[in-house]
PDB file of C-alpha atoms and ligand atoms in Angstrom:
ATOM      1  CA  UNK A  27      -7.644  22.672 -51.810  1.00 44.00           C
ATOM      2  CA  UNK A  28      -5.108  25.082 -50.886  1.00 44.00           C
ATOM      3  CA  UNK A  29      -6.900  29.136 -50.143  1.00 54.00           C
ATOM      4  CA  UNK A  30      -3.290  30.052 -52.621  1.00 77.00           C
ATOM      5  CA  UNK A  31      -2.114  28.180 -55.373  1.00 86.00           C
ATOM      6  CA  UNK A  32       1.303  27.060 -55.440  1.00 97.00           C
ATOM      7  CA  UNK A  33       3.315  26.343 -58.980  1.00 98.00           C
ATOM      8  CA  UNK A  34       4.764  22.995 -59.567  1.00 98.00           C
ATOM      9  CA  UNK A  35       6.666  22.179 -62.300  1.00 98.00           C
ATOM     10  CA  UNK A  36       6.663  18.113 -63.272  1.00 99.00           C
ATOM     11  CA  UNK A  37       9.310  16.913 -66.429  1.00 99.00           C
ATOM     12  CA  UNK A  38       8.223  14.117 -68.050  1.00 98.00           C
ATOM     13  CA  UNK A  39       4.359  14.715 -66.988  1.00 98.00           C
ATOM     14  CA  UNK A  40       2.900  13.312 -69.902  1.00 98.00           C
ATOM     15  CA  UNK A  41       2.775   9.747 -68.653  1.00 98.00           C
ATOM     16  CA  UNK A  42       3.270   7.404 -66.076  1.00 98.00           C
ATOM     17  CA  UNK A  43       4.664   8.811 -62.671  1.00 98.00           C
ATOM     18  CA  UNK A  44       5.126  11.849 -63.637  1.00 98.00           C
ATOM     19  CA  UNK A  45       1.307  11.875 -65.009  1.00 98.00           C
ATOM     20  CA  UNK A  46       0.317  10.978 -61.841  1.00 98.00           C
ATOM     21  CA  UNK A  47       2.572  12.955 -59.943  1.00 99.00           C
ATOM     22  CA  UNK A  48       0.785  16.258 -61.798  1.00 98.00           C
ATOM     23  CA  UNK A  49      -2.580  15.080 -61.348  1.00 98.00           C
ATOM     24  CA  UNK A  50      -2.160  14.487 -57.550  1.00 98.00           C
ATOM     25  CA  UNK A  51      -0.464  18.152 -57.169  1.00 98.00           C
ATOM     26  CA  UNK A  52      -3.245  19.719 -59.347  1.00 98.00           C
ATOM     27  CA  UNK A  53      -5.583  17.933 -56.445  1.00 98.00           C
ATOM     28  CA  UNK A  54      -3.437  19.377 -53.312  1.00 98.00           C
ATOM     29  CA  UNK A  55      -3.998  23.239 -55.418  1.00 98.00           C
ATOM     30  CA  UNK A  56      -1.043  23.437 -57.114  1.00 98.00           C
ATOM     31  CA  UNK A  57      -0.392  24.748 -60.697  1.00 98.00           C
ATOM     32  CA  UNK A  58       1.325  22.369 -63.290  1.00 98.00           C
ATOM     33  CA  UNK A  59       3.558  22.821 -65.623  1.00 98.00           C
ATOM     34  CA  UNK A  60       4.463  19.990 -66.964  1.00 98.00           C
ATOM     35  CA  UNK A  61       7.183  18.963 -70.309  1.00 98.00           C
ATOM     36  CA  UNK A  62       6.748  16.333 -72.526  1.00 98.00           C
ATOM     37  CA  UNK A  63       9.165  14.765 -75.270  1.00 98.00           C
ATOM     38  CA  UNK A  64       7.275  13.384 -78.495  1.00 98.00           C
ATOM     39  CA  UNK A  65       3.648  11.892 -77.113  1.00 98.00           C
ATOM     40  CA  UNK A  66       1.110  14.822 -77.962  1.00 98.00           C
ATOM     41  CA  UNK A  67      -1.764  13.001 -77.942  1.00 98.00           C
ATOM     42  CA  UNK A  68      -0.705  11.702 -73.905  1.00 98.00           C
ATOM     43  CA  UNK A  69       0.136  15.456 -73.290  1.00 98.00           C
ATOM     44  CA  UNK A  70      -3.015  16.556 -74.453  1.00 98.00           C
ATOM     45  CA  UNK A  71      -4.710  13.831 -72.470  1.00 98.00           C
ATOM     46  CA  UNK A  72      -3.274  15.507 -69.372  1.00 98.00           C
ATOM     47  CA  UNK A  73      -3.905  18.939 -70.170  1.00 98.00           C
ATOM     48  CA  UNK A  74      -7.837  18.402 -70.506  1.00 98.00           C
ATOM     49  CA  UNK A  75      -7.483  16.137 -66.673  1.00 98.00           C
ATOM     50  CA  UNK A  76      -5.713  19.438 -64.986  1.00 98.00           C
ATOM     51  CA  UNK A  77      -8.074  21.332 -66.578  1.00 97.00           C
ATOM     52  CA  UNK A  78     -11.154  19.533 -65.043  1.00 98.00           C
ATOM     53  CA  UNK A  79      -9.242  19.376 -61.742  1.00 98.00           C
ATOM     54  CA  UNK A  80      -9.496  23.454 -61.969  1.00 97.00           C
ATOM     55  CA  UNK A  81      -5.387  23.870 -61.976  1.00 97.00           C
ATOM     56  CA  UNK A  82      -3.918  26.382 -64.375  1.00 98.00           C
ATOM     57  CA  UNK A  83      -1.582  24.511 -66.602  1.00 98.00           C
ATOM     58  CA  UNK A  84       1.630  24.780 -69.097  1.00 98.00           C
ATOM     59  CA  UNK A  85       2.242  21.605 -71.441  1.00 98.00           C
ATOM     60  CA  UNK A  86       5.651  22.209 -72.787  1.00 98.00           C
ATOM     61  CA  UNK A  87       7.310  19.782 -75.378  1.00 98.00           C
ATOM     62  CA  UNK A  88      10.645  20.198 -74.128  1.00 98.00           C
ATOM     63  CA  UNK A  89      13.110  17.966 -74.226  1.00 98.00           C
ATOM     64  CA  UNK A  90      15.172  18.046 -70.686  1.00 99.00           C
ATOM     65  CA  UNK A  91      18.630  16.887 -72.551  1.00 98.00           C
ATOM     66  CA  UNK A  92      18.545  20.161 -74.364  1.00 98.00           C
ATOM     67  CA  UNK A  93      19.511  23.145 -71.756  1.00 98.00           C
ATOM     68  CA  UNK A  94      17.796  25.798 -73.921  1.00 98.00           C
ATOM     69  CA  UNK A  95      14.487  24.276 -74.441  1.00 98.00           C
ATOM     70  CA  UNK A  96      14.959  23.670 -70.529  1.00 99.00           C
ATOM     71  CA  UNK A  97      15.489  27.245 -69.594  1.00 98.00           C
ATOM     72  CA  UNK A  98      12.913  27.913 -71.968  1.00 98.00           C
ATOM     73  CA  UNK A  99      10.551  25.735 -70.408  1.00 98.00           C
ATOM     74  CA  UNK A 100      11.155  27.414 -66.837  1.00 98.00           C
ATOM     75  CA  UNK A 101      10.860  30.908 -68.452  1.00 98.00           C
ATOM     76  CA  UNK A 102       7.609  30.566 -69.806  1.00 98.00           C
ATOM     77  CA  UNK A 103       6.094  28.930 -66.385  1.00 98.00           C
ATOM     78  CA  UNK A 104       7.128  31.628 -64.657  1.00 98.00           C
ATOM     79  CA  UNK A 105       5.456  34.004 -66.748  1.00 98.00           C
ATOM     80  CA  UNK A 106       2.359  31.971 -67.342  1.00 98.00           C
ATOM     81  CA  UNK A 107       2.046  30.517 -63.717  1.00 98.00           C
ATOM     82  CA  UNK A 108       4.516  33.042 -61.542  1.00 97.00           C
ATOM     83  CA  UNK A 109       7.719  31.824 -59.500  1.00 98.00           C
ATOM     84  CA  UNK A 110       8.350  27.874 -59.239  1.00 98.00           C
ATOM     85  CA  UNK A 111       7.716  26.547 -55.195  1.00 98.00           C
ATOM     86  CA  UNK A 112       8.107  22.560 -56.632  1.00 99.00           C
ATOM     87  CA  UNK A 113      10.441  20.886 -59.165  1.00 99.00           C
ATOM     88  CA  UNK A 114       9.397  17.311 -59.696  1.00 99.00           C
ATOM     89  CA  UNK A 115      11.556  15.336 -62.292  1.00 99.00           C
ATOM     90  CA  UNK A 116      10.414  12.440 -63.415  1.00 99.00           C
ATOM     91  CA  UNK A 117      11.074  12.554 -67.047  1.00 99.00           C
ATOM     92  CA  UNK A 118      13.169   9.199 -67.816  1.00 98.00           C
ATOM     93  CA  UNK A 119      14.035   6.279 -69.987  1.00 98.00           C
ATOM     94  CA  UNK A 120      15.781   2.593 -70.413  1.00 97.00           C
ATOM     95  CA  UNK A 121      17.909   1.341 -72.729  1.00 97.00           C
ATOM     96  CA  UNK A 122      18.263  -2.358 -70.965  1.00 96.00           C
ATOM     97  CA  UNK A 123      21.434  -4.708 -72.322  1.00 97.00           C
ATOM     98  CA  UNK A 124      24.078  -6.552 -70.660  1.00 98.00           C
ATOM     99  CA  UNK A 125      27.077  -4.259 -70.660  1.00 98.00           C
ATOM    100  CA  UNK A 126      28.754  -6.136 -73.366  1.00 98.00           C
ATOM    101  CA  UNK A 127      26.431  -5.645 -76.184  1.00 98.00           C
ATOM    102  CA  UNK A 128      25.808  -1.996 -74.746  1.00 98.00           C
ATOM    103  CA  UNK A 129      26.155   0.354 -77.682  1.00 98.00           C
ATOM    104  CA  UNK A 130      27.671   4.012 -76.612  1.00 98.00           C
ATOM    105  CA  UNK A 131      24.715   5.427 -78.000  1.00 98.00           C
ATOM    106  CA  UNK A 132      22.570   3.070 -75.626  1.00 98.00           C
ATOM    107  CA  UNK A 133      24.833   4.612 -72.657  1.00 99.00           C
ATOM    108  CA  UNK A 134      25.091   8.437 -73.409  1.00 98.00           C
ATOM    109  CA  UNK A 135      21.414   8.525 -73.624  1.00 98.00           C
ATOM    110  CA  UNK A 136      20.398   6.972 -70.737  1.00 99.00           C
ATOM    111  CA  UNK A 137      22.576   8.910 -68.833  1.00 99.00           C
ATOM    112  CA  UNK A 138      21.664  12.241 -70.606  1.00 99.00           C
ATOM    113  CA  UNK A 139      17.946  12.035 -70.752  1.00 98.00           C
ATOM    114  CA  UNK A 140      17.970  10.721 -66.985  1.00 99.00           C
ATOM    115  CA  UNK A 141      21.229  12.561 -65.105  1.00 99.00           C
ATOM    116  CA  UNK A 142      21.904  15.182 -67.567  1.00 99.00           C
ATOM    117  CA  UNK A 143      17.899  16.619 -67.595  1.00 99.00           C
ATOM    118  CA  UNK A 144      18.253  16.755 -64.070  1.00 99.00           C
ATOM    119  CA  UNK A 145      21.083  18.859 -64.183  1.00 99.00           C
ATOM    120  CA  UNK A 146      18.958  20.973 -66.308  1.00 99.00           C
ATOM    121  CA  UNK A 147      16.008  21.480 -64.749  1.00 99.00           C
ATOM    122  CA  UNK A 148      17.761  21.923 -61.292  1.00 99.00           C
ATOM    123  CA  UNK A 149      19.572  24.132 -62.866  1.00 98.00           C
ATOM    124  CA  UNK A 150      17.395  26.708 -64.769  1.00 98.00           C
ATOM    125  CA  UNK A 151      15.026  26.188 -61.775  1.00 98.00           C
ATOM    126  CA  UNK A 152      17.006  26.986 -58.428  1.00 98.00           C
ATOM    127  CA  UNK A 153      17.968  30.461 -58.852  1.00 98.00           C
ATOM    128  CA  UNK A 154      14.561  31.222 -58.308  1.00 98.00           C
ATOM    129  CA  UNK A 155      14.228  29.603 -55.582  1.00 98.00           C
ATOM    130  CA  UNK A 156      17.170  30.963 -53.914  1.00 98.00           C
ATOM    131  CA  UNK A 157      16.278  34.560 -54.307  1.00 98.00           C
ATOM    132  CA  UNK A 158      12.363  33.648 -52.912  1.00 98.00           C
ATOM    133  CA  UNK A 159      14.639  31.463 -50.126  1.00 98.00           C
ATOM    134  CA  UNK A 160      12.008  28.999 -50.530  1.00 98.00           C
ATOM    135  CA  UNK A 161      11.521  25.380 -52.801  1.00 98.00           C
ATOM    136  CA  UNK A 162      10.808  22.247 -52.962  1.00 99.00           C
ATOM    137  CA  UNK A 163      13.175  19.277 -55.547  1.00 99.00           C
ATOM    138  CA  UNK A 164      11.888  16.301 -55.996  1.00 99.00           C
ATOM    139  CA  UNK A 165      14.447  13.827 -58.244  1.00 99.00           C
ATOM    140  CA  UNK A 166      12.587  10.169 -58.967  1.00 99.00           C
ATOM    141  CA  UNK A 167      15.644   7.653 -59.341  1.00 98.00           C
ATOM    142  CA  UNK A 168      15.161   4.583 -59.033  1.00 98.00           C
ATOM    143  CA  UNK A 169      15.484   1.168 -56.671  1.00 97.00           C
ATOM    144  CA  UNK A 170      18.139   0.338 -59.448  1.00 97.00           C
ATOM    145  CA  UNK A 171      20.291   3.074 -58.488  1.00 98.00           C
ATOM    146  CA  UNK A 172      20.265   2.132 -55.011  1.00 98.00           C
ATOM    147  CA  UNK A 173      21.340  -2.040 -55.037  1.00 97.00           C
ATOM    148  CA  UNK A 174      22.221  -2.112 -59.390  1.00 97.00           C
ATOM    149  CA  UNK A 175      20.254  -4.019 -61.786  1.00 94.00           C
ATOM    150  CA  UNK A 176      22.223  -6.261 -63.803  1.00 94.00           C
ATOM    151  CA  UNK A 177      21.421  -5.192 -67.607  1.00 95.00           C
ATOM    152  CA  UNK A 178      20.761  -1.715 -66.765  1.00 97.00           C
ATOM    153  CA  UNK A 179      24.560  -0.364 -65.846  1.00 98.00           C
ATOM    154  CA  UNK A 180      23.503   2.718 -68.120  1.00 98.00           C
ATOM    155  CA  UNK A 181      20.107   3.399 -65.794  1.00 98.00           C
ATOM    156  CA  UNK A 182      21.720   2.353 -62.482  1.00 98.00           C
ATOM    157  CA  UNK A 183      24.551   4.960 -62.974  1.00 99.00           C
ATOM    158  CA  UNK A 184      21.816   7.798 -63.957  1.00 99.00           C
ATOM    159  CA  UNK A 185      19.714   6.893 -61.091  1.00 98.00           C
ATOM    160  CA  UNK A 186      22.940   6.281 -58.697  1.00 98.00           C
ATOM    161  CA  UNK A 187      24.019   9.845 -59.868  1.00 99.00           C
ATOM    162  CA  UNK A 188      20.221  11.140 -59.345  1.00 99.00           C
ATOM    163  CA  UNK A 189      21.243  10.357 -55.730  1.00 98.00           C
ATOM    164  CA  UNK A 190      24.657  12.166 -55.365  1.00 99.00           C
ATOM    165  CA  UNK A 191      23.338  15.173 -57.521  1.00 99.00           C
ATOM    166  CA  UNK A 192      20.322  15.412 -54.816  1.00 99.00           C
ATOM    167  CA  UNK A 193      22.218  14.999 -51.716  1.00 98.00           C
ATOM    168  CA  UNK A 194      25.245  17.386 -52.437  1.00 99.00           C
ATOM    169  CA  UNK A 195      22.285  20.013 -53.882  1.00 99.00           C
ATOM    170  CA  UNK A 196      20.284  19.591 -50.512  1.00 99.00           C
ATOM    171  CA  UNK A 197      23.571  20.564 -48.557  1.00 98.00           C
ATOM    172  CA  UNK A 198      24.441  23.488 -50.864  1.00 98.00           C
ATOM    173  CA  UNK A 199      20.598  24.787 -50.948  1.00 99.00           C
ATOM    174  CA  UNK A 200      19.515  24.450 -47.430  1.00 98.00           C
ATOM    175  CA  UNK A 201      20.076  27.386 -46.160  1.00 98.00           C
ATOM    176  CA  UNK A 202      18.109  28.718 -48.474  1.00 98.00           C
ATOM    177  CA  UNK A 203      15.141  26.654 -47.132  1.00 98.00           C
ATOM    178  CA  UNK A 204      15.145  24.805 -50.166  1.00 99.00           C
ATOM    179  CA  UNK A 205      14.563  20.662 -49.846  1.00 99.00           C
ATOM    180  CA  UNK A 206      15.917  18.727 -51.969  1.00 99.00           C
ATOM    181  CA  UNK A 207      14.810  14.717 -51.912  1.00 99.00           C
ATOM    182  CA  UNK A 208      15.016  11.812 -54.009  1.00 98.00           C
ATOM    183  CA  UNK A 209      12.565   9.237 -54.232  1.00 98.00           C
ATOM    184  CA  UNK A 210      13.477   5.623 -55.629  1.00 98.00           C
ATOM    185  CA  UNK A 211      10.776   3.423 -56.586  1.00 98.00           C
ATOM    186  CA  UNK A 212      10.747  -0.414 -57.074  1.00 97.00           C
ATOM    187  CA  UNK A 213       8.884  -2.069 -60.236  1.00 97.00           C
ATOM    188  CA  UNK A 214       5.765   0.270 -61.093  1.00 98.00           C
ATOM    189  CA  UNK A 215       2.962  -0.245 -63.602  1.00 97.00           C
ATOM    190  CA  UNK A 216       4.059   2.281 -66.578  1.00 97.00           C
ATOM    191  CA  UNK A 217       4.518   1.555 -69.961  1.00 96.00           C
ATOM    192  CA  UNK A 218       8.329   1.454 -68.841  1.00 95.00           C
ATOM    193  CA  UNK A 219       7.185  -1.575 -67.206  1.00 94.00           C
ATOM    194  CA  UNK A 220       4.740  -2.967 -69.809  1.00 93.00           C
ATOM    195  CA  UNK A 221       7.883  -4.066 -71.959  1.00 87.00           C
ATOM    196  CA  UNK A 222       9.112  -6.669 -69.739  1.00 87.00           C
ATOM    197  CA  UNK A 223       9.210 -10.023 -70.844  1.00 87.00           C
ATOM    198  CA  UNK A 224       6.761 -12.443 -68.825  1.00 90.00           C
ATOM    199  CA  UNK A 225       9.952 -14.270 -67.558  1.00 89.00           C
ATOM    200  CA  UNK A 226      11.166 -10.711 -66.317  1.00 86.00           C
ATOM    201  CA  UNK A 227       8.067  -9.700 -64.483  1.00 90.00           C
ATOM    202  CA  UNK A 228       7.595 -13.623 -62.420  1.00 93.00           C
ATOM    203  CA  UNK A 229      11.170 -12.539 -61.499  1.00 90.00           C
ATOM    204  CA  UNK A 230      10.550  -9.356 -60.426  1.00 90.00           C
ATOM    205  CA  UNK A 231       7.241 -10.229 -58.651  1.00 95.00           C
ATOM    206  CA  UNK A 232       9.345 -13.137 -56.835  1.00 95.00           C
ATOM    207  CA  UNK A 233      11.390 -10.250 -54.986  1.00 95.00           C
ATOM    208  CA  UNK A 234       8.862  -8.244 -53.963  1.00 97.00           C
ATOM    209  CA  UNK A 235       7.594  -9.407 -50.666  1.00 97.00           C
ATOM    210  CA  UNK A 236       3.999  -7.422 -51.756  1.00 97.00           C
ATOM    211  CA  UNK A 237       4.076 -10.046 -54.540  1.00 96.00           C
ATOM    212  CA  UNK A 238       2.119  -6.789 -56.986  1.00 96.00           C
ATOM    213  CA  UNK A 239       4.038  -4.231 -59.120  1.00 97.00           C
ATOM    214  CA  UNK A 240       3.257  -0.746 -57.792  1.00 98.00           C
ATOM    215  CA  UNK A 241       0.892   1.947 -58.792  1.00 98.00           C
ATOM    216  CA  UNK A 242       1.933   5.370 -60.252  1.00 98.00           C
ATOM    217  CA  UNK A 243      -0.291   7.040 -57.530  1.00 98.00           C
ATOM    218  CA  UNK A 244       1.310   5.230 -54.888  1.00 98.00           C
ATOM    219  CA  UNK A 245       4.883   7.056 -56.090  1.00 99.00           C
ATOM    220  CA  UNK A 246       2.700  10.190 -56.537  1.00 99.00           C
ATOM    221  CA  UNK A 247       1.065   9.983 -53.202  1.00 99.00           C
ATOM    222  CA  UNK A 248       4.603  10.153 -51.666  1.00 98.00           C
ATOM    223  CA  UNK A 249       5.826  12.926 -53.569  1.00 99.00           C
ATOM    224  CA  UNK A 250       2.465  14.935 -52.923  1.00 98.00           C
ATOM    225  CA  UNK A 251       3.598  14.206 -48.851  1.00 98.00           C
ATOM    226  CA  UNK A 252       7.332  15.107 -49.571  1.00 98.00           C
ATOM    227  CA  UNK A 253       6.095  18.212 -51.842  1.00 98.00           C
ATOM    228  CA  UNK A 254       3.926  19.582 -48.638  1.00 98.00           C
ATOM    229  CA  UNK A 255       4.462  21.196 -45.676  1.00 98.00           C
ATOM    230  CA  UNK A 256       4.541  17.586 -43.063  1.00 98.00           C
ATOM    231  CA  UNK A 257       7.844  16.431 -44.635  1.00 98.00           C
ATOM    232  CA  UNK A 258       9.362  20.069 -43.885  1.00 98.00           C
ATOM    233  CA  UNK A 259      12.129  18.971 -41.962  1.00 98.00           C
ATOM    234  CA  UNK A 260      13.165  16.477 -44.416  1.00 98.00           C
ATOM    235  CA  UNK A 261      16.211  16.925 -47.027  1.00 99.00           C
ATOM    236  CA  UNK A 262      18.538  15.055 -48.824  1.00 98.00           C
ATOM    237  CA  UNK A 263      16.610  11.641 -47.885  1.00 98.00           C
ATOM    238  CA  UNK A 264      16.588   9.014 -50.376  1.00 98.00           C
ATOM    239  CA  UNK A 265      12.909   7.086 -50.061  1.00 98.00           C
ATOM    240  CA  UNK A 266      12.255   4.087 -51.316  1.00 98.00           C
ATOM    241  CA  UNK A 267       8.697   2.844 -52.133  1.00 98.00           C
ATOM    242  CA  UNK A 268       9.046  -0.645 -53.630  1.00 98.00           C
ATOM    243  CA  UNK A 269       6.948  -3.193 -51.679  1.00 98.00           C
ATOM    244  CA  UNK A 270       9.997  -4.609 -50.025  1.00 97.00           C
ATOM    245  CA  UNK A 271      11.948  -5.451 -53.017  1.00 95.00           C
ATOM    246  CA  UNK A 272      15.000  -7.282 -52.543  1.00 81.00           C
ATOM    247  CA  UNK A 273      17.542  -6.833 -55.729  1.00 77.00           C
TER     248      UNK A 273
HETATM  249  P1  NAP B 306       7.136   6.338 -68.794  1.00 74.67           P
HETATM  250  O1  NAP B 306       5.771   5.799 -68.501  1.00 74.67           O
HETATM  251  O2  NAP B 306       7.923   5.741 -69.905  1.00 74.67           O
HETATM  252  O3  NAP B 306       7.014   7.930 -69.000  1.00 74.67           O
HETATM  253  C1  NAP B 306       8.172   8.671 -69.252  1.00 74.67           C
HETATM  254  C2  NAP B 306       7.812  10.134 -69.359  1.00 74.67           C
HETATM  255  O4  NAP B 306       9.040  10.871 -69.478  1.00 74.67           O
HETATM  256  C3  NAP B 306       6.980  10.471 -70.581  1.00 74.67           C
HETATM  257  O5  NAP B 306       6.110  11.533 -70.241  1.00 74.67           O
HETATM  258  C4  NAP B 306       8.028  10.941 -71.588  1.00 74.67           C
HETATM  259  O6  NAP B 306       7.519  11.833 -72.578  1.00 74.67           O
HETATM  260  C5  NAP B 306       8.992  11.658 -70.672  1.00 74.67           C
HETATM  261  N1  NAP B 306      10.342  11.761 -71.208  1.00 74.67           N
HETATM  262  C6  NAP B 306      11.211  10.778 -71.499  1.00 74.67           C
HETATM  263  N2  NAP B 306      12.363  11.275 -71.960  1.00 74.67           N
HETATM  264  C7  NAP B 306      12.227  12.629 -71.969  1.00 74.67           C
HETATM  265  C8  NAP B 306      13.059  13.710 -72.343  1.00 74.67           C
HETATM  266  N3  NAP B 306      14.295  13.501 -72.825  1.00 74.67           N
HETATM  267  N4  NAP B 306      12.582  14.965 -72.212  1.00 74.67           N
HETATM  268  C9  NAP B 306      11.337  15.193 -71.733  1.00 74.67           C
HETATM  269  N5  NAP B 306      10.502  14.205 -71.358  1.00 74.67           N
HETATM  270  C10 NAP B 306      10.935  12.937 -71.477  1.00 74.67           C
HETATM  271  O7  NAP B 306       8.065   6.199 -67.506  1.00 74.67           O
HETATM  272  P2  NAP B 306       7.678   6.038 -65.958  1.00 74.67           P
HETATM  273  O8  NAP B 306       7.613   4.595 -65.646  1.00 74.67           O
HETATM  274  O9  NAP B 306       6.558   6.928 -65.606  1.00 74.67           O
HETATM  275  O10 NAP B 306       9.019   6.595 -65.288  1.00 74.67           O
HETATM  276  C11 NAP B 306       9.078   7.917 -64.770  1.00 74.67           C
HETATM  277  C12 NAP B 306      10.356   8.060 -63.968  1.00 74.67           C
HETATM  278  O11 NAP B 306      10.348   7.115 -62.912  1.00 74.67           O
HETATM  279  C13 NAP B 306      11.608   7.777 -64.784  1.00 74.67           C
HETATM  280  O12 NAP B 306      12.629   8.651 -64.374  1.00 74.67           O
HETATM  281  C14 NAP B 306      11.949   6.357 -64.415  1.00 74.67           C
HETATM  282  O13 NAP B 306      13.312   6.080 -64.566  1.00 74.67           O
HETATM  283  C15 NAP B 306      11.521   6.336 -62.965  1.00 74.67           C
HETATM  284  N6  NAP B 306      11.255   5.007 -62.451  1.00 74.67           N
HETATM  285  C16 NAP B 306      10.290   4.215 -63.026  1.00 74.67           C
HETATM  286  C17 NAP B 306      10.065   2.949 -62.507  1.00 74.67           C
HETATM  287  C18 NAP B 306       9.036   2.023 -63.092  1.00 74.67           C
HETATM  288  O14 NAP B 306       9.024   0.840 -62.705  1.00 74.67           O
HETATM  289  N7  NAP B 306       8.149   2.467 -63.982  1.00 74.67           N
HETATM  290  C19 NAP B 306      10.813   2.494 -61.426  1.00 74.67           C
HETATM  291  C20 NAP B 306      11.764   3.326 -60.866  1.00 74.67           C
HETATM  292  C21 NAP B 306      11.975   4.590 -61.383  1.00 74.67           C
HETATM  293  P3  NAP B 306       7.157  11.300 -74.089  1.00 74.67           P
HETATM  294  O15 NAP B 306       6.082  10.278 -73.926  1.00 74.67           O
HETATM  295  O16 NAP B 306       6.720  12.514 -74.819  1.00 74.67           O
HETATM  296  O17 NAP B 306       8.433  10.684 -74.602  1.00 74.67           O
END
């Protein structure tokens, strides 16, 4: 453990990735604060694990496509935790159709919950960072930003934009020693996943040369290494952890 604590702050932490992604920092000695959505009970969950791990912790239902509740969110860390060294977000959904059934309500939210509460976060986050001349971004997209998915034009754009918004912030932030990274994973066991049908899983597991669906730690693992001081010379990288997929 770390002799000082560091403050991370994880959207979306209740679950999944991001659940992972808080548990792993809470193990390298950082502080969590971590929002949520709607799933108390999985918040809650969470909040008694960091506890045991000896973090201090903020749980937060805040929902990232609302700005207020955002700068909200980053308000109260700072007071309960002090100033913010690590923005993970991971907070994200799917609203899978073929683009001609695609309702606009299945496309603005997919691309507000997942681009727009990026822009949120980043935003109520960074000027923090910039004054301290010091920080850490971490934006999960997705492999399905990278190649496109077909049935998921709504996610691939989000997590294609993920990508632009994180390389154009690394080059404006840099010189204020702040990284800013993306990381794209492939299929990974989540209850994102666990709503596949059987035909889409033998079709994903047919281009993925691991032949296995990933782990949340393994995605956490990575952005505990990206998060610490060995990946300090790297910015604006996009990394992929997806057992070779090939979509
Ligand atoms: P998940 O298991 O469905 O968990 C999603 C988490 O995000 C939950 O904690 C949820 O909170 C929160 N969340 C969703 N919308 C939110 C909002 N508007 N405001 C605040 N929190 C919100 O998903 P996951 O598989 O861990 O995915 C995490 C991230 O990784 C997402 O960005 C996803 O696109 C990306 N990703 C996942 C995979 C995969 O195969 N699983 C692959 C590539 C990329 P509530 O439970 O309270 O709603």
């Amino acid at each position: 453990m770390n002799q000082q604590r560091r403050v991370a702050m994880v959207s979306g932490g209740s679950r999944g990735i991001g659940r992972a992604v808080a548990l792993e920092l809470a193990r390298d000695g950082y502080d969590v604060s971590f929002c949520y959505r709607s799933d108390e009970q999985a918040a809650g969950e969470l909040e008694k694990s960091l506890t045991e791990i000896g973090a201090r912790m903020l749980a937060v239902r805040a929902d990232v496509v609302d700005p207020e509740a955002v700068r909200s969110w980053v308000s109260r860390t700072e007071s309960a935790l002090g100033p913010i060294d690590l923005v993970v977000n991971s907070a994200g959904i799917t609203r899978d159709k073929p683009l001609l059934m695609m309702t606009d309500d299945e496309w603005h939210s997919v691309l507000d919950a997942n681009l727009d509460g990026v822009y949120n976060v980043c935003r109520a986050a960074v000027f923090g960072m910039m004054k301290r001349k010091s920080g850490s971004i971490i934006n999960i997209s997705s492999v399905s930003g990278v190649y496109g998915n077909p049935t998921q034009t709504n996610y691939s754009a989000s997590k294609a934009g993920i990508i632009g918004f994180s390389r154009a912030l690394a080059k404006e932030v840099g010189r204020y020693q702040i990284r800013v990274n993306a990381v794209a994973p492939g299929f990974i066991d989540t209850d994102m996943t666990s709503g596949l049908s059987d035909k889409a899983k033998q079709n994903a597991l047919a281009q993925i040369p691991l032949g296995r669906l990933g782990r949340a730690e393994e995605v956490a693992g990575l952005v505990s290494y990206l998060a610490s001081d060995r990946a300090a010379y790297i910015t604006a990288a996009v990394l992929q952890i997806d057992g070779g997929i090939t979509i």
